[in-house]
Amino acid sequence: MKHNRVYILISIVFFLLYIFIIFATYNTNKTYLLNNTINTQLKLVHSYKEKFDEKLSALKRIVETMGKKLIKKDRFKDFNSIKEMLTTAMISGDGFKSVYISYPDNFTISGRTDWYYTDDYIAVTRPWYVQAVNKGKTTISKPYVGSAGFEDKLYISIASPIYDKNKKLLAVLSSDLELKSVQKEISKFFPFKKGFAFLMTNDSQVIVQSNKLGIDFKDKKLLTFLETFQDNKKGDKTFKIDNQEYIFTFERLKNSDWLFVSVLQKDEIFKTLNQQLFMNLISSLILFLLGLGTIIFISITQKKLYEKHMLLGHFAKSPTWGVLLTDKNGNILFINKVFEKIFNIKSKSLYEKPLSTIKELIKNERTNKNDCFDDIKKNLFSVKSYNLKRNNKTYRVQMTPLLNNFHKELEGTIITVNDISHEKYLEKKESEHEQILIQNSKMAALGEMVSAISHQWRQPLSTLLMLISNAEEIVEKNSLNKACNYLLRSRETIELMNETVNAFRNFYKEEYGKKEFNLIRIIKEVILISFPQMQMNGIELEFDYDKDKDYECTNYPSYIKQVLINLFGNAKDELSFILRQKPLYEAKIKINLYRKKEFFYISVEDNGRGILKENKDKIFKPFFTTKNQGTGTGLYLCELLVKNKMNGNLYLDSLQNPTKFIIKIGVKDV
């Protein structure tokens, strides 16, 4: 046990050391991953910025080239040609919603087929026109609301002023980009789910963004933070919003004063790393628990083995059990003191000797067979047990094969011998007690039957006296025919009385052996000897069975008679009580016999008051009775005889209306 504690302590130390290494590696990986992500993000921002710059440059070139061509055109004479060129430029410029030219006198020509110049359109006041004129070069405007008919959308324009040789403003050529399309373009630039990108002006105004991510750009602290970007062309900075850290990477565009900014949620960077940390911790914990469980299991197993070893030692040294142990070849390995004493042998002289050396000592006298090692090898999966008488005592000898759990091969044999003389004595006493109960039950029924029979015989005896007197008178008168008739009637009466006496005598004959008999005959005998009692009490007896069936049975007929007498007696007592209260009550006891497969069923039912529900589980217990003069042994004795003697079952099938008991016995007793 001390070694196991040391192993557990070492396991805990190694587990804690492994956890420390995991966290140290995690922190190193976290720093590396953060730096690597920022560098990667800067490269991505630069790459996406270059793409966006390239696209803006291409659009600017289209606008500037178109402006140079339009200088040579007269706006009135070449109106249709100018409009066609503007339409072509709008189509060639990817993403252009409109391309148009406005002159200082507010006259405007658009490449869109659905837009024409109107007097209420004041081009010189539009944001793109003003910004282009003020800067004097091609300019990308800030977002503005569309003109009449397009107020529901925001636009940005690439506007290029057109001058003559004397630097006089001739017109402003502009191309519109819908802000929504620019926003979609920006969204393609950022691959992370927990991040986004946006364009920002020098004065920290956010122009377009791919996804707000819940960030409020009107927040003063955030605006102050964004203003710090103006000092650098590119870089990265961290800002905390609602307890979440965000990494901002930015770079300035070449073709405008805008900044391309990407935002990444810091926790998203470490998500995979945190998941890996969690999996490592779970894996290490599982491995630790498995290792700890293995140590504990081994410890418990060792303890159990030690306890079993101690228990086996105590069993071998038992003061009451004789023990002999052999190996798989049947050679004796161990004999304890009790075994030596019972068989008067010396153990040391028998060690390594075959079991056959003592076969005469442990011979099964009942079958006159030597139940030794050869018999055990032939029946590996059975335990041999038999009684052996020696020195005026009875011993139980048990031979148990010891098998290998995996291959079910014989590993040895253990033979135990214990003194069961006292148990045999108790069994004998219990059997005697049962016989006394049976005899007492018979004697109790005897008194009632004798009384009933004597009551029944009074009438036939009186009839006999009268018939004999009449016969004497007729003989004196020489009327022999009438005399013969009276004598015949006398004979029938005497035979009926004799039949009753024979049935009564057979019932009380000592027949405890098992034999083959007809169940119908047995039940009719019981009915015959019970009939006088029932008749005297005014109770009808009815017996029903299928006359075409075979009712030959192998069991104990005397026990069946005794059980039926007790059941009839209980039913008679109940119905007699009712008849004393209600003399006109139609009291009836019904017996039914039927067969299902290999079992006979005898039901005994009466139409008495029934059995209370709370007494259902008590009626078969000894000394429980609901009668004033009852002993409580009737149903207990019935169940004892049916279950223990006849290998059957007795149960209460119905509590009342009617009250029904059923006896179930096998066609052949097993």
Short mmCIF file of C-alpha atoms in Angstrom, two decimals, residues 89-385:
data_model
loop_
_atom_site.label_atom_id
_atom_site.label_comp_id
_atom_site.label_asym_id
_atom_site.label_seq_id
_atom_site.Cartn_x
_atom_site.Cartn_y
_atom_site.Cartn_z
CA ALA A 89 -16.92 55.03 -70.82
CA MET A 90 -19.60 54.03 -68.30
CA ILE A 91 -19.71 50.53 -69.71
CA SER A 92 -15.91 50.16 -69.86
CA GLY A 93 -15.45 51.46 -66.34
CA ASP A 94 -16.10 48.49 -64.03
CA GLY A 95 -18.62 49.53 -61.43
CA PHE A 96 -19.54 52.95 -62.91
CA LYS A 97 -23.19 53.82 -62.33
CA SER A 98 -22.92 56.96 -64.41
CA VAL A 99 -20.36 59.05 -66.40
CA TYR A 100 -21.22 62.66 -67.18
CA ILE A 101 -19.70 66.04 -67.99
CA SER A 102 -20.84 69.36 -66.50
CA TYR A 103 -19.92 72.81 -67.79
CA PRO A 104 -19.52 76.01 -65.70
CA ASP A 105 -22.90 77.26 -66.95
CA ASN A 106 -24.46 74.17 -65.33
CA PHE A 107 -25.14 72.40 -68.67
CA THR A 108 -24.68 68.63 -68.13
CA ILE A 109 -24.50 65.66 -70.50
CA SER A 110 -24.85 62.11 -68.95
CA GLY A 111 -23.96 58.71 -70.38
CA ARG A 112 -27.05 57.21 -68.75
CA THR A 113 -29.94 56.72 -71.14
CA ASP A 114 -32.46 57.35 -68.35
CA TRP A 115 -31.08 60.79 -67.37
CA TYR A 116 -31.23 64.10 -69.24
CA TYR A 117 -30.28 67.66 -68.38
CA THR A 118 -32.98 69.73 -66.63
CA ASP A 119 -32.95 73.36 -65.49
CA ASP A 120 -33.39 72.41 -61.82
CA TYR A 121 -30.16 70.34 -61.79
CA ILE A 122 -27.37 72.60 -60.49
CA ALA A 123 -24.16 70.69 -61.21
CA VAL A 124 -21.76 73.37 -60.00
CA THR A 125 -23.03 72.95 -56.45
CA ARG A 126 -22.71 69.17 -56.35
CA PRO A 127 -20.00 67.82 -53.93
CA TRP A 128 -17.95 66.13 -56.67
CA TYR A 129 -17.86 69.32 -58.78
CA VAL A 130 -16.87 71.55 -55.88
CA GLN A 131 -14.14 69.16 -54.59
CA ALA A 132 -12.63 68.71 -58.11
CA VAL A 133 -12.56 72.46 -58.82
CA ASN A 134 -11.09 73.26 -55.39
CA LYS A 135 -8.24 70.72 -55.75
CA GLY A 136 -7.67 71.38 -59.44
CA LYS A 137 -6.95 67.72 -60.19
CA THR A 138 -8.64 64.35 -60.46
CA THR A 139 -10.31 63.76 -57.11
CA ILE A 140 -12.16 60.94 -55.39
CA SER A 141 -15.03 62.60 -53.54
CA LYS A 142 -16.45 61.83 -50.18
CA PRO A 143 -19.80 59.98 -50.06
CA TYR A 144 -22.81 62.10 -51.05
CA VAL A 145 -26.55 61.64 -51.68
CA GLY A 146 -27.61 61.08 -55.28
CA SER A 147 -29.39 63.72 -57.33
CA ALA A 148 -33.16 63.98 -57.78
CA GLY A 149 -34.61 60.54 -58.37
CA PHE A 150 -31.61 58.79 -56.75
CA GLU A 151 -31.79 60.21 -53.19
CA ASP A 152 -32.08 56.75 -51.65
CA LYS A 153 -28.45 55.86 -52.43
CA LEU A 154 -24.98 57.14 -51.55
CA TYR A 155 -22.29 57.67 -54.16
CA ILE A 156 -18.64 58.57 -54.46
CA SER A 157 -17.32 60.17 -57.65
CA ILE A 158 -14.02 60.23 -59.53
CA ALA A 159 -14.11 63.79 -60.84
CA SER A 160 -11.51 65.31 -63.21
CA PRO A 161 -11.46 69.08 -64.08
CA ILE A 162 -10.79 69.90 -67.78
CA TYR A 163 -8.75 73.06 -68.52
CA ASP A 164 -7.72 74.81 -71.76
CA LYS A 165 -4.18 75.95 -72.51
CA ASN A 166 -4.70 79.08 -70.49
CA LYS A 167 -5.75 77.08 -67.40
CA LYS A 168 -9.33 78.14 -67.86
CA LEU A 169 -11.93 75.65 -66.54
CA LEU A 170 -13.88 74.23 -69.45
CA ALA A 171 -15.81 71.44 -67.68
CA VAL A 172 -15.69 68.73 -65.01
CA LEU A 173 -15.91 65.08 -66.11
CA SER A 174 -17.20 62.77 -63.36
CA SER A 175 -17.91 59.05 -62.95
CA ASP A 176 -20.12 57.77 -60.12
CA LEU A 177 -19.56 54.65 -58.01
CA GLU A 178 -22.40 53.41 -55.83
CA LEU A 179 -21.15 53.26 -52.24
CA LYS A 180 -22.81 49.87 -51.75
CA SER A 181 -20.75 48.30 -54.56
CA VAL A 182 -17.55 49.73 -53.04
CA GLN A 183 -18.59 48.26 -49.70
CA LYS A 184 -19.02 44.80 -51.29
CA GLU A 185 -15.60 45.16 -52.82
CA ILE A 186 -14.14 45.97 -49.41
CA SER A 187 -15.90 42.92 -47.88
CA LYS A 188 -14.02 40.63 -50.27
CA PHE A 189 -10.73 41.93 -48.93
CA PHE A 190 -11.16 40.57 -45.40
CA PRO A 191 -11.42 36.80 -44.82
CA PHE A 192 -11.94 36.64 -41.01
CA LYS A 193 -15.42 36.18 -39.57
CA LYS A 194 -14.60 38.22 -36.48
CA GLY A 195 -13.04 41.16 -38.39
CA PHE A 196 -13.77 43.72 -41.08
CA ALA A 197 -12.21 46.45 -43.26
CA PHE A 198 -13.11 50.07 -43.96
CA LEU A 199 -11.96 53.19 -45.81
CA MET A 200 -11.25 56.29 -43.75
CA THR A 201 -10.48 59.90 -44.74
CA ASN A 202 -7.76 62.10 -43.26
CA ASP A 203 -10.25 63.66 -40.87
CA SER A 204 -11.10 60.18 -39.45
CA GLN A 205 -14.40 59.93 -41.27
CA VAL A 206 -15.30 56.36 -42.16
CA ILE A 207 -16.40 56.22 -45.78
CA VAL A 208 -17.28 52.58 -46.39
CA GLN A 209 -17.01 49.46 -44.26
CA SER A 210 -17.52 45.74 -44.81
CA ASN A 211 -19.09 45.02 -41.43
CA LYS A 212 -19.56 47.18 -38.37
CA LEU A 213 -18.95 44.29 -35.94
CA GLY A 214 -20.90 46.21 -33.32
CA ILE A 215 -18.38 49.13 -33.31
CA ASP A 216 -19.76 52.63 -32.92
CA PHE A 217 -17.62 55.00 -35.05
CA LYS A 218 -19.21 58.01 -33.36
CA ASP A 219 -17.56 57.11 -30.06
CA LYS A 220 -15.21 59.95 -29.05
CA LYS A 221 -12.49 57.65 -27.70
CA LEU A 222 -12.51 55.65 -30.92
CA LEU A 223 -12.37 58.80 -33.05
CA THR A 224 -9.42 60.06 -31.03
CA PHE A 225 -7.73 56.69 -31.52
CA LEU A 226 -8.36 56.77 -35.31
CA GLU A 227 -6.84 60.27 -35.57
CA THR A 228 -3.49 58.81 -34.53
CA PHE A 229 -3.35 56.92 -37.84
CA GLN A 230 -2.70 60.15 -39.76
CA ASP A 231 0.89 60.34 -38.51
CA ASN A 232 1.94 57.16 -40.34
CA LYS A 233 1.53 55.77 -43.85
CA LYS A 234 0.96 52.31 -42.44
CA GLY A 235 1.08 50.38 -39.14
CA ASP A 236 -0.88 48.49 -36.50
CA LYS A 237 -2.44 49.48 -33.20
CA THR A 238 -4.59 47.79 -30.54
CA PHE A 239 -7.77 49.28 -29.09
CA LYS A 240 -10.20 47.87 -26.47
CA ILE A 241 -13.93 48.16 -27.07
CA ASP A 242 -16.41 46.71 -24.53
CA ASN A 243 -13.66 44.61 -22.88
CA GLN A 244 -12.74 43.11 -26.27
CA GLU A 245 -9.36 43.87 -27.82
CA TYR A 246 -9.19 44.68 -31.54
CA ILE A 247 -6.11 44.93 -33.73
CA PHE A 248 -6.23 47.75 -36.31
CA THR A 249 -3.83 47.50 -39.29
CA PHE A 250 -3.80 50.32 -41.84
CA GLU A 251 -2.09 51.74 -44.93
CA ARG A 252 -2.67 54.92 -46.96
CA LEU A 253 -3.97 54.75 -50.55
CA LYS A 254 -1.81 56.27 -53.34
CA ASN A 255 -4.63 57.74 -55.42
CA SER A 256 -6.45 59.52 -52.61
CA ASP A 257 -6.07 60.81 -49.08
CA TRP A 258 -7.93 57.74 -47.80
CA LEU A 259 -6.65 55.02 -45.47
CA PHE A 260 -7.45 51.35 -45.93
CA VAL A 261 -7.99 49.90 -42.41
CA SER A 262 -8.61 46.32 -41.32
CA VAL A 263 -9.89 45.30 -37.88
CA LEU A 264 -9.45 41.88 -36.30
CA GLN A 265 -10.86 40.67 -32.98
CA LYS A 266 -7.88 39.56 -30.91
CA ASP A 267 -9.68 36.59 -29.34
CA GLU A 268 -10.36 35.19 -32.80
CA ILE A 269 -6.59 34.94 -33.37
CA PHE A 270 -6.23 32.67 -30.34
CA LYS A 271 -9.41 30.69 -30.89
CA THR A 272 -7.71 27.70 -32.50
CA LEU A 273 -4.82 27.95 -30.03
CA ASN A 274 -7.26 28.07 -27.09
CA GLN A 275 -9.13 25.07 -28.48
CA GLN A 276 -5.83 23.23 -28.76
CA LEU A 277 -4.95 24.22 -25.18
CA PHE A 278 -8.34 22.97 -24.01
CA MET A 279 -7.90 19.67 -25.87
CA ASN A 280 -4.38 19.27 -24.44
CA LEU A 281 -5.65 19.90 -20.92
CA ILE A 282 -8.56 17.48 -21.38
CA SER A 283 -6.24 14.86 -22.89
CA SER A 284 -3.72 15.24 -20.07
CA LEU A 285 -6.49 15.10 -17.48
CA ILE A 286 -7.94 11.96 -19.06
CA LEU A 287 -4.51 10.34 -19.23
CA PHE A 288 -3.85 11.34 -15.61
CA LEU A 289 -7.20 9.95 -14.47
CA LEU A 290 -6.63 6.76 -16.45
CA GLY A 291 -3.19 6.39 -14.91
CA LEU A 292 -4.52 7.19 -11.45
CA GLY A 293 -7.44 4.82 -11.99
CA THR A 294 -5.05 2.09 -13.12
CA ILE A 295 -2.94 2.55 -9.97
CA ILE A 296 -6.05 2.52 -7.77
CA PHE A 297 -7.43 -0.51 -9.64
CA ILE A 298 -4.16 -2.36 -9.23
CA SER A 299 -4.11 -1.33 -5.56
CA ILE A 300 -7.67 -2.56 -5.00
CA THR A 301 -6.97 -5.75 -6.95
CA GLN A 302 -3.85 -6.39 -4.88
CA LYS A 303 -5.83 -5.75 -1.73
CA LYS A 304 -8.58 -8.12 -2.84
CA LEU A 305 -6.04 -10.75 -3.82
CA TYR A 306 -4.41 -10.34 -0.44
CA GLU A 307 -7.80 -10.59 1.28
CA LYS A 308 -8.70 -13.64 -0.81
CA HIS A 309 -5.37 -15.17 0.02
CA MET A 310 -6.02 -14.52 3.69
CA LEU A 311 -9.58 -15.83 3.34
CA LEU A 312 -8.31 -18.96 1.59
CA GLY A 313 -5.81 -19.38 4.39
CA HIS A 314 -8.59 -19.07 6.99
CA PHE A 315 -10.76 -21.47 4.98
CA ALA A 316 -7.92 -24.00 4.77
CA LYS A 317 -7.45 -23.70 8.53
CA SER A 318 -11.19 -23.94 9.21
CA PRO A 319 -11.91 -25.82 12.48
CA THR A 320 -15.16 -27.28 11.04
CA TRP A 321 -14.45 -28.00 7.36
CA GLY A 322 -12.14 -30.65 6.01
CA VAL A 323 -10.26 -29.41 2.92
CA LEU A 324 -8.18 -31.29 0.34
CA LEU A 325 -6.62 -29.62 -2.71
CA THR A 326 -5.18 -31.29 -5.84
CA ASP A 327 -3.34 -30.02 -8.94
CA LYS A 328 -4.57 -30.46 -12.52
CA ASN A 329 -3.09 -33.95 -12.65
CA GLY A 330 -4.98 -35.10 -9.57
CA ASN A 331 -1.98 -35.09 -7.22
CA ILE A 332 -2.66 -34.01 -3.63
CA LEU A 333 -1.21 -30.58 -2.79
CA PHE A 334 -2.79 -29.78 0.57
CA ILE A 335 -4.81 -31.44 3.35
CA ASN A 336 -5.92 -29.50 6.43
CA LYS A 337 -6.11 -30.76 10.02
CA VAL A 338 -9.88 -31.37 10.04
CA PHE A 339 -9.65 -33.61 6.97
CA GLU A 340 -6.82 -35.57 8.62
CA LYS A 341 -8.87 -36.00 11.77
CA ILE A 342 -12.06 -37.15 10.00
CA PHE A 343 -10.30 -39.82 7.93
CA ASN A 344 -7.49 -40.52 10.40
CA ILE A 345 -4.66 -39.86 7.95
CA LYS A 346 -1.34 -38.03 7.98
CA SER A 347 -1.18 -35.28 5.37
CA LYS A 348 2.57 -35.11 4.78
CA SER A 349 2.72 -38.75 3.75
CA LEU A 350 0.09 -38.11 1.05
CA TYR A 351 1.53 -34.97 -0.57
CA GLU A 352 2.25 -35.40 -4.30
CA LYS A 353 0.34 -38.70 -4.19
CA PRO A 354 -2.61 -39.27 -6.59
CA LEU A 355 -6.14 -38.78 -5.28
CA SER A 356 -6.85 -42.46 -5.90
CA THR A 357 -4.65 -43.18 -2.84
CA ILE A 358 -7.57 -42.23 -0.56
CA LYS A 359 -10.44 -43.20 -2.86
CA GLU A 360 -11.66 -45.91 -0.47
CA LEU A 361 -11.94 -43.35 2.34
CA ILE A 362 -14.15 -40.95 0.37
CA LYS A 363 -16.12 -43.56 -1.61
CA ASN A 364 -19.76 -42.74 -2.31
CA GLU A 365 -21.46 -45.58 -0.41
CA ARG A 366 -24.93 -44.88 -1.85
CA THR A 367 -23.90 -45.57 -5.44
CA ASN A 368 -20.86 -47.70 -4.52
CA LYS A 369 -18.71 -45.63 -6.90
CA ASN A 370 -15.29 -44.09 -6.40
CA ASP A 371 -15.95 -40.41 -7.11
CA CYS A 372 -12.34 -39.51 -7.69
CA PHE A 373 -10.28 -37.56 -10.18
CA ASP A 374 -11.29 -39.51 -13.31
CA ASP A 375 -14.96 -38.75 -12.64
CA ILE A 376 -14.17 -35.06 -12.12
CA LYS A 377 -12.30 -34.81 -15.44
CA LYS A 378 -15.31 -36.25 -17.27
CA ASN A 379 -17.67 -33.65 -15.74
CA LEU A 380 -15.73 -30.38 -15.59
CA PHE A 381 -18.79 -28.16 -15.23
CA SER A 382 -20.58 -30.03 -12.44
CA VAL A 383 -20.05 -30.22 -8.69
CA LYS A 384 -20.35 -33.69 -7.16
CA SER A 385 -21.97 -33.84 -3.75
#
